[in-house]
PDB file of C-alpha atoms in Angstrom:
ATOM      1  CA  UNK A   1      -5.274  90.841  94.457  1.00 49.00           C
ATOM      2  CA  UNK A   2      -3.914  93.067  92.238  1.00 54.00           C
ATOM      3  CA  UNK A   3      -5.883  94.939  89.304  1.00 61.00           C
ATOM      4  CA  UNK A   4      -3.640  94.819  86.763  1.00 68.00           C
ATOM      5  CA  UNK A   5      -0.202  95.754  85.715  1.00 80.00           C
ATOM      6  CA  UNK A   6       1.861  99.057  85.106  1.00 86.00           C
ATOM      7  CA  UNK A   7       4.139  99.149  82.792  1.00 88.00           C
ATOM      8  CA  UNK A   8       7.342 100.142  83.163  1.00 93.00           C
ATOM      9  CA  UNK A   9       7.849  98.969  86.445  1.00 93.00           C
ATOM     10  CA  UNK A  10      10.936 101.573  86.630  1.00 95.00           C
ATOM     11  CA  UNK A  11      11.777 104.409  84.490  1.00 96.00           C
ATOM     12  CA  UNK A  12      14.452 106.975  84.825  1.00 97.00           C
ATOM     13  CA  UNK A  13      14.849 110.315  82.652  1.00 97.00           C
ATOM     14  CA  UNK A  14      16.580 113.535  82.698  1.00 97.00           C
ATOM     15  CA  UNK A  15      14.460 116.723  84.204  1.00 97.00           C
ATOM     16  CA  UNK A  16      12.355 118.182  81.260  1.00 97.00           C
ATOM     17  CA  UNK A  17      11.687 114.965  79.033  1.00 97.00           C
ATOM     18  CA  UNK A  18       8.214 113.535  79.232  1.00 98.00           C
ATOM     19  CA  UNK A  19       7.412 110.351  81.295  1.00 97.00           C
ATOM     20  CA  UNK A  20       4.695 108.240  79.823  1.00 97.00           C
ATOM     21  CA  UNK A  21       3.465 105.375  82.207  1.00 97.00           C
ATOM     22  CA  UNK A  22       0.764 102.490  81.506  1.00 96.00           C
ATOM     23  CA  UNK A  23      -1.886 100.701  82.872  1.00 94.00           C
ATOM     24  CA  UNK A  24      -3.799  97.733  82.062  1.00 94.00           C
ATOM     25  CA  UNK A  25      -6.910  96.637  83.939  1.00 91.00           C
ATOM     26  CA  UNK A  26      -9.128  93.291  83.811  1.00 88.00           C
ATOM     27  CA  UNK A  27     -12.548  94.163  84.574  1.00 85.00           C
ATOM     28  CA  UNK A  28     -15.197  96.762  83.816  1.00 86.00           C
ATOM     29  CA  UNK A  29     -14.569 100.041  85.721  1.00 88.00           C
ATOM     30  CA  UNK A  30     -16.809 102.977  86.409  1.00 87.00           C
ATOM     31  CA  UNK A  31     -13.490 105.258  86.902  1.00 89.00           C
ATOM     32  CA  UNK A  32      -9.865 105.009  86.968  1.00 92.00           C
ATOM     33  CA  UNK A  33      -7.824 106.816  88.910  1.00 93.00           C
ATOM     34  CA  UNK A  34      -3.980 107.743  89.179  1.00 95.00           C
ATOM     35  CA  UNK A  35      -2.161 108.847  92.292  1.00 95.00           C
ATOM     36  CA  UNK A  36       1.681 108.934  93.475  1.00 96.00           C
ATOM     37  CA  UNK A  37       3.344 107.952  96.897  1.00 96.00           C
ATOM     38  CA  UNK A  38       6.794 109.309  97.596  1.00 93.00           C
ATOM     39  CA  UNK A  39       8.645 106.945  99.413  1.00 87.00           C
ATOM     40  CA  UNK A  40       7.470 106.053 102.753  1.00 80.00           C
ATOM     41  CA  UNK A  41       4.308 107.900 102.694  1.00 85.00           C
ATOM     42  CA  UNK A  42       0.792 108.405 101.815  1.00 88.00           C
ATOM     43  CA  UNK A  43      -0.663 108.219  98.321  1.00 93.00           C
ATOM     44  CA  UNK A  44      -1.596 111.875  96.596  1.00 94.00           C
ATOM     45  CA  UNK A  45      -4.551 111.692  94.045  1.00 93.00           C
ATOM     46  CA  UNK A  46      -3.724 113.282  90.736  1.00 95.00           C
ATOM     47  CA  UNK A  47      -6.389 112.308  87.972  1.00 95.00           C
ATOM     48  CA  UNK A  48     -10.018 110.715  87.929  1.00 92.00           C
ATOM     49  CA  UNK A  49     -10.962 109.838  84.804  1.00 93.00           C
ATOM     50  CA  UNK A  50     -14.467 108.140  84.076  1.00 91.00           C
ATOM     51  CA  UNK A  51     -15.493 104.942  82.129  1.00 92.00           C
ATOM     52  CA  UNK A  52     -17.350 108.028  78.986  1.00 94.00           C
ATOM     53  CA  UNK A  53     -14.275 110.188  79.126  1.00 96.00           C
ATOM     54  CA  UNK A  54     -10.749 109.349  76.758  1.00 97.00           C
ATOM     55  CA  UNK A  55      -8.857 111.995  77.626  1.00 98.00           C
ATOM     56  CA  UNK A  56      -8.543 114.486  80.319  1.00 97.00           C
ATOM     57  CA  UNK A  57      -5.546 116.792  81.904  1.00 96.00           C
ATOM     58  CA  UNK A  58      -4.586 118.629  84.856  1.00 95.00           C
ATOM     59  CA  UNK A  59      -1.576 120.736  84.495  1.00 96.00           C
ATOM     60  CA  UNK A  60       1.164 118.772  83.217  1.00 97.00           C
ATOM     61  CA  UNK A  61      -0.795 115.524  83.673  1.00 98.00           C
ATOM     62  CA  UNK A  62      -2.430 114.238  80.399  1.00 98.00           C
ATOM     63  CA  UNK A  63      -4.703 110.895  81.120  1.00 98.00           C
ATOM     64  CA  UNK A  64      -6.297 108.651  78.391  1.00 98.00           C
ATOM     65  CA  UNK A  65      -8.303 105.700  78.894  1.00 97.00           C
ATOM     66  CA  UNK A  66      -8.897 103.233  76.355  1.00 97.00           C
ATOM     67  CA  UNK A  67     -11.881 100.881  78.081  1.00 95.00           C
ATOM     68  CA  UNK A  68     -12.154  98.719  74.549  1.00 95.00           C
ATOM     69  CA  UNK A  69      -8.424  97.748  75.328  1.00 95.00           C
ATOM     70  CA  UNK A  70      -8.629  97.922  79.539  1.00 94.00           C
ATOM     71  CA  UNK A  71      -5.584 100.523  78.927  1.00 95.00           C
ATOM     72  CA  UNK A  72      -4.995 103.823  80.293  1.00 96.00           C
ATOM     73  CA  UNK A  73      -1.617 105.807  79.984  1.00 97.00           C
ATOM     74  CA  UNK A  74      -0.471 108.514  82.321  1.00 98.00           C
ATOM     75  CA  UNK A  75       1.953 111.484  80.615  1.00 98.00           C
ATOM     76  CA  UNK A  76       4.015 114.072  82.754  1.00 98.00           C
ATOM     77  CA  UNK A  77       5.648 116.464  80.340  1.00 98.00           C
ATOM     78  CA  UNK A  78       8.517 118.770  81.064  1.00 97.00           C
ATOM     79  CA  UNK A  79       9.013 116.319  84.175  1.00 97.00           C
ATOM     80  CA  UNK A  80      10.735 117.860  87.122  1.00 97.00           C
ATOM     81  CA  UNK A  81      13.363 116.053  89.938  1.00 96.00           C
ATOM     82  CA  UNK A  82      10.009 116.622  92.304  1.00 96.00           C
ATOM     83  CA  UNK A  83       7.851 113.956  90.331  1.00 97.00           C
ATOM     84  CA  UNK A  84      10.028 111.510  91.627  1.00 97.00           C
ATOM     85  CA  UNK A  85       7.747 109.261  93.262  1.00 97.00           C
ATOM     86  CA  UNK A  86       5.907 105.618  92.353  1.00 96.00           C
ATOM     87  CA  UNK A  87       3.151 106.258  90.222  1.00 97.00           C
ATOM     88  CA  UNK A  88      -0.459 103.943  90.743  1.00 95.00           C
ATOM     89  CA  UNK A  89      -3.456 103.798  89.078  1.00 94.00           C
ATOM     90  CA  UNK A  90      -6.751 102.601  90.348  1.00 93.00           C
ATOM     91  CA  UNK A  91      -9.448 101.194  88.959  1.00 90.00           C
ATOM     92  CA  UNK A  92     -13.120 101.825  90.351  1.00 83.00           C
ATOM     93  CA  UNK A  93     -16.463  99.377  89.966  1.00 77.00           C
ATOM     94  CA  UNK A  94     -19.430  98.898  91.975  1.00 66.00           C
ATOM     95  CA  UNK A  95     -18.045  97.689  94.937  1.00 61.00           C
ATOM     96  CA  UNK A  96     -16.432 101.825  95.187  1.00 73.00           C
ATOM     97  CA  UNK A  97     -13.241 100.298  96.342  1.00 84.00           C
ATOM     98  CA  UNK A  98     -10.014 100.921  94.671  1.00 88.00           C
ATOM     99  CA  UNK A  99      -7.973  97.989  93.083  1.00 89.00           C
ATOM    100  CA  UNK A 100      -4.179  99.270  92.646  1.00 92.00           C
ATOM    101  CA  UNK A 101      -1.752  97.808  90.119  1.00 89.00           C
ATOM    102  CA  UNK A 102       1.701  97.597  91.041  1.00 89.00           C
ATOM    103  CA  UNK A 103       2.836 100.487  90.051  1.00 93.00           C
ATOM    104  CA  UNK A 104       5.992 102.420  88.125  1.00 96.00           C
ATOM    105  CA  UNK A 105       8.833 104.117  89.930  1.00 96.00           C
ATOM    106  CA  UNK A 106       9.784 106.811  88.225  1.00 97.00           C
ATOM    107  CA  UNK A 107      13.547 108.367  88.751  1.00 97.00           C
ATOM    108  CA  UNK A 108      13.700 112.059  87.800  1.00 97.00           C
ATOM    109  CA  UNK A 109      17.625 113.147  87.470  1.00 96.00           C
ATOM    110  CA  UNK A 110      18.438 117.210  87.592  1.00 92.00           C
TER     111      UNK A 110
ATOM    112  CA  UNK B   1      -1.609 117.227 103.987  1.00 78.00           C
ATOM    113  CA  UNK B   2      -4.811 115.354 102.908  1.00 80.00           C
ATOM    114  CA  UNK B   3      -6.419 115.827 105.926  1.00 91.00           C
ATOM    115  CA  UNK B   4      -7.003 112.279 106.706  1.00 96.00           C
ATOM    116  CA  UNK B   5      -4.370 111.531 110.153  1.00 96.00           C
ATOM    117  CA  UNK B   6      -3.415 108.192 110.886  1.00 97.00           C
ATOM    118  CA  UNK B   7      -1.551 107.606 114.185  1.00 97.00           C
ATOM    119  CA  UNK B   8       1.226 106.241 114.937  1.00 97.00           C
ATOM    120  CA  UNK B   9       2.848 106.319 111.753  1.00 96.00           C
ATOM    121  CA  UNK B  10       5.372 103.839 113.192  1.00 97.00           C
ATOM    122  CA  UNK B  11       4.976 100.951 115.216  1.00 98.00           C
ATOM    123  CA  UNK B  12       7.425  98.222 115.933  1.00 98.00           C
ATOM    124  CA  UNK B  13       6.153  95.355 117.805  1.00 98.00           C
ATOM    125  CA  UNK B  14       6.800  91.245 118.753  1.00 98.00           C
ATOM    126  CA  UNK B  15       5.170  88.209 117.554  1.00 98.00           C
ATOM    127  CA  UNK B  16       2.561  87.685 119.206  1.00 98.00           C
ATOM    128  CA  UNK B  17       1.152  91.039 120.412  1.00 98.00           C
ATOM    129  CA  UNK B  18      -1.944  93.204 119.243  1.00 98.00           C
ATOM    130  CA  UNK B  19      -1.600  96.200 118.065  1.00 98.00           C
ATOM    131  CA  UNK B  20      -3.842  98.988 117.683  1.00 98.00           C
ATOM    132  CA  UNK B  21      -3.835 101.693 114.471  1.00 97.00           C
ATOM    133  CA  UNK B  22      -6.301 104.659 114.253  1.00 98.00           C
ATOM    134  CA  UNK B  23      -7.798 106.871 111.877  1.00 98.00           C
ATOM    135  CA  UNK B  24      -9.276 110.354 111.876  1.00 97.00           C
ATOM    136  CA  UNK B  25     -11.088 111.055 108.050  1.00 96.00           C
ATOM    137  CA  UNK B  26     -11.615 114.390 106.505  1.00 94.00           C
ATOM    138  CA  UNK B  27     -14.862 115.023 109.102  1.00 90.00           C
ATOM    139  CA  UNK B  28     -17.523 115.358 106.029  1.00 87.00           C
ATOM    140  CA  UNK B  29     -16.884 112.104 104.380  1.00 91.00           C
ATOM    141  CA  UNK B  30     -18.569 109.296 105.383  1.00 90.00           C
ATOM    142  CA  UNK B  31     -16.468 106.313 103.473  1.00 92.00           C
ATOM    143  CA  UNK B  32     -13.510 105.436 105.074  1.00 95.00           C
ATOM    144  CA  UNK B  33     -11.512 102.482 103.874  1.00 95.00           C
ATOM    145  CA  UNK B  34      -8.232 100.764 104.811  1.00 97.00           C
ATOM    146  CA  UNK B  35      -5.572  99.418 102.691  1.00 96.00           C
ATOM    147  CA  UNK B  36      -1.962  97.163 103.371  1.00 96.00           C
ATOM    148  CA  UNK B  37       0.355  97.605 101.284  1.00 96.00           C
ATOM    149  CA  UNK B  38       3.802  95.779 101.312  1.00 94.00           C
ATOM    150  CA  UNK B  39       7.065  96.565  99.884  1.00 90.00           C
ATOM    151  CA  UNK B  40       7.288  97.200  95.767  1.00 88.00           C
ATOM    152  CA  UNK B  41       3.203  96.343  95.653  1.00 91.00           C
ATOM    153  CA  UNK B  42       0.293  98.606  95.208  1.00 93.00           C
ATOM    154  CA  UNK B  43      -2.376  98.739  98.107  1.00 94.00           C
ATOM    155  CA  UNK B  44      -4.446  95.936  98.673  1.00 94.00           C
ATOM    156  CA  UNK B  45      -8.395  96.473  99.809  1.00 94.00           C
ATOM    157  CA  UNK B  46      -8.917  95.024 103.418  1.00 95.00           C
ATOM    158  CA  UNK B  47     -12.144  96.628 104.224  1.00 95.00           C
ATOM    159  CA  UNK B  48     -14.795  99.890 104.265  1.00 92.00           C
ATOM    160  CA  UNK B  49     -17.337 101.520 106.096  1.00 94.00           C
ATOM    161  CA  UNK B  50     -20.099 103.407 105.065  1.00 92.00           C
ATOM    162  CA  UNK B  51     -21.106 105.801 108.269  1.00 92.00           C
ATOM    163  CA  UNK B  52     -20.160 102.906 111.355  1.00 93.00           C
ATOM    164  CA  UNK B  53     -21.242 100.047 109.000  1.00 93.00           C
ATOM    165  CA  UNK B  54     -18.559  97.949 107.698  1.00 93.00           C
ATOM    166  CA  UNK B  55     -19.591  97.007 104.386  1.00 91.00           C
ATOM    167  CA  UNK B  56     -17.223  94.897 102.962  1.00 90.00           C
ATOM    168  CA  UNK B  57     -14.266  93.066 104.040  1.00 91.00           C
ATOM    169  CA  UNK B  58     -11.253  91.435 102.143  1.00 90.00           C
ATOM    170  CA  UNK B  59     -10.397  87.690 102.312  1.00 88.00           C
ATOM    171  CA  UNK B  60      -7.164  89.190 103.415  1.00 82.00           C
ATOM    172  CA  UNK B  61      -8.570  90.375 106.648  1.00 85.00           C
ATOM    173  CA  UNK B  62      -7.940  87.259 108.503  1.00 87.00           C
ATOM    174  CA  UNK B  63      -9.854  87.004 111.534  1.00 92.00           C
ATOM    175  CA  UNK B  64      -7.200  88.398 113.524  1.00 95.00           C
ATOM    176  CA  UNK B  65      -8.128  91.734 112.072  1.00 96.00           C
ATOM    177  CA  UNK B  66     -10.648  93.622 113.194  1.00 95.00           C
ATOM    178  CA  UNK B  67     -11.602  97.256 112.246  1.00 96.00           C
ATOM    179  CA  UNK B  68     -14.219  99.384 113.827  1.00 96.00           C
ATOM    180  CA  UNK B  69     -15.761 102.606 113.327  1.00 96.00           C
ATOM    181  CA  UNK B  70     -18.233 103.367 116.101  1.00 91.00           C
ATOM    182  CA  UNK B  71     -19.340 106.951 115.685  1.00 87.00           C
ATOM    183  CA  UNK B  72     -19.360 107.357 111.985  1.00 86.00           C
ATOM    184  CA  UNK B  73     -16.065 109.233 112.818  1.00 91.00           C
ATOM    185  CA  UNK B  74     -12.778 107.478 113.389  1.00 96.00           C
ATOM    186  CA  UNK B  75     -11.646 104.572 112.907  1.00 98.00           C
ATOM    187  CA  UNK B  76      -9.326 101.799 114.368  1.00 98.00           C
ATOM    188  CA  UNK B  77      -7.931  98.428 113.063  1.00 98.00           C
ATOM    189  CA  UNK B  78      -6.753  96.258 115.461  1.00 97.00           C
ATOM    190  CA  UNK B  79      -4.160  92.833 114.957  1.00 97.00           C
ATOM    191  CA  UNK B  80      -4.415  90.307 117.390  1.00 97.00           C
ATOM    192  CA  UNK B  81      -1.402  88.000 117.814  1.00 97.00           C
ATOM    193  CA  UNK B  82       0.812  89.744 115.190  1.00 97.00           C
ATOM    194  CA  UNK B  83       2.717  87.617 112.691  1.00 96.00           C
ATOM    195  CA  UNK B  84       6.118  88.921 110.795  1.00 96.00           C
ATOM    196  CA  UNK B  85       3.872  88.392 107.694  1.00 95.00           C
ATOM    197  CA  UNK B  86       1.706  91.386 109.224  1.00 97.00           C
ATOM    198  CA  UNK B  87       4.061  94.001 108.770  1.00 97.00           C
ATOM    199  CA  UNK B  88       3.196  96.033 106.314  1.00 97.00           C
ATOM    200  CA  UNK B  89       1.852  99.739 105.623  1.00 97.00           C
ATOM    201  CA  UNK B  90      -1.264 100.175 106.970  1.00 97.00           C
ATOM    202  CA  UNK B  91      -3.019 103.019 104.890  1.00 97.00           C
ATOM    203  CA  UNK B  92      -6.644 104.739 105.913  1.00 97.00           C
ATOM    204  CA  UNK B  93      -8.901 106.497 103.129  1.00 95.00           C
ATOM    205  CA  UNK B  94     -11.806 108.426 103.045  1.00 93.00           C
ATOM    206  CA  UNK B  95     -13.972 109.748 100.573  1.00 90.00           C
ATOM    207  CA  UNK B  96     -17.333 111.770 100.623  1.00 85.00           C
ATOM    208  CA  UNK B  97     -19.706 108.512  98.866  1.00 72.00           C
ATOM    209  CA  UNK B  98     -21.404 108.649  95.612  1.00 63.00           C
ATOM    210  CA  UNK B  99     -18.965 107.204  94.162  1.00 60.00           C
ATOM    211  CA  UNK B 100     -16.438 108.348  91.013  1.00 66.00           C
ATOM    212  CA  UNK B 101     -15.476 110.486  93.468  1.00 77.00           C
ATOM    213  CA  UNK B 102     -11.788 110.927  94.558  1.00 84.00           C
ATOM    214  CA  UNK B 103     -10.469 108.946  97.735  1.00 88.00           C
ATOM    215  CA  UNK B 104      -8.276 111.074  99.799  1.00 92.00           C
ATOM    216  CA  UNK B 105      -5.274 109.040 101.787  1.00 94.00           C
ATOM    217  CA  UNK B 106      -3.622 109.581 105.123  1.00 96.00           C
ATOM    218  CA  UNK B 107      -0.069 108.840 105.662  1.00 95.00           C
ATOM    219  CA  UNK B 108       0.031 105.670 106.344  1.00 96.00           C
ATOM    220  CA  UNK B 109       0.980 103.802 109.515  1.00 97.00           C
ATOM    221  CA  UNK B 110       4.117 101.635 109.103  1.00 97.00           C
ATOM    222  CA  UNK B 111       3.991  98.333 110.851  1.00 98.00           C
ATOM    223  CA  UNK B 112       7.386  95.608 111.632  1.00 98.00           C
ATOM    224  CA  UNK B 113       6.813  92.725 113.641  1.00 98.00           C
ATOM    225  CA  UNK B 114      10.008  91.332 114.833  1.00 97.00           C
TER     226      UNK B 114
END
């Protein structure tokens, strides 16, 4: 089963404007992680983020977690027509396998 | 390129037959874990080895499934009598264990049973 939820589910914007995507969770995590899958293929990790950390970054990714509300958001600024993709994140406990939400498709238009 | 290979990374196949998938994980890592994931839906957790032990499997691995990882090296997932509800993508991980530690993906292997 599922996680929890993204949220959007879908979200389209011109090249250059920031894309902000969330995640809500149901259980305690150790980690949470985000990756993307371009259609048809394999899933790319992007960001680890652990249960102590709030806020962390990796080039144009900016990650926060909020465990008090099970939230974490994802932020891609000065988005590009190459982040087109789906967008997951991934929660982590002591089982070390991944539960997925459902994801957000993001549309990047030139 | 992750460095995790799946092969194939297509396969179409009737009702009713097995089918084989295989992995090949980044050679240091000694987690490797397989994931389905259908159309629109995140990856689902089937099962994961630590080394050639299987540590845990999913309620969705029906005992039809059955995934094996002899050597500590690759591994392969086999369907027996294949079901329309099978088809799916089949996706391999592996990561180095200690956990909050990153899991790196292969491609995927795309299954359609017709």
């Amino acid at each position: 089963s599922q996680q929890g939820e993204e949220d959007p589910q879908a979200l389209s914007i011109q090249e250059g404007e920031n894309a902000t995507m969330n995640c809500s969770y149901k259980t305690s995590i150790n980690n949470l992680q985000w990756y993307r899958q371009n259609s048809g293929r394999g899933l790319v990790h992007l960001i680890l983020i652990r249960s102590n950390e709030r806020e962390k970054h990796s080039g144009r990714l900016r990650v926060t977690l909020d465990t008090s509300k099970k939230s974490s958001s994802l932020l891609i600024t000065a988005s590009r027509a190459a982040d087109t993709a789906s967008y997951f994140c991934a929660t982590g406990y002591n089982t070390d396998k991944l539960i997925f939400g459902t994801g957000t498709r993001l549309q990047v238009f030139p | 390129d992750t460095g995790v290979s799946q092969n194939p990374r297509h396969k179409i196949t009737k009702r009713g037959q097995n089918v084989t998938f295989r992995c090949d994980p980044i050679s240091e890592h000694n987690r490797l874990y397989w994931y389905r994931q259908t159309l629109g839906q995140g990856p689902e957790f089937l099962t994961y080895f630590q080394n050639e032990a299987q540590l845990e499997k999913s309620r969705l691995l029906s005992d039809r499934f059955s995934a094996e990882r002899p050597k500590g090296s690759f591994s392969t997932l086999e369907i027996q009598r294949t079901e329309q509800g099978d088809s799916a993508m089949y996706l391999c991980a592996s990561e180095q264990s200690t956990g909050n530690t990153e899991a790196f993906f292969g491609q995927g292997t795309r299954l359609t049973v017709v």
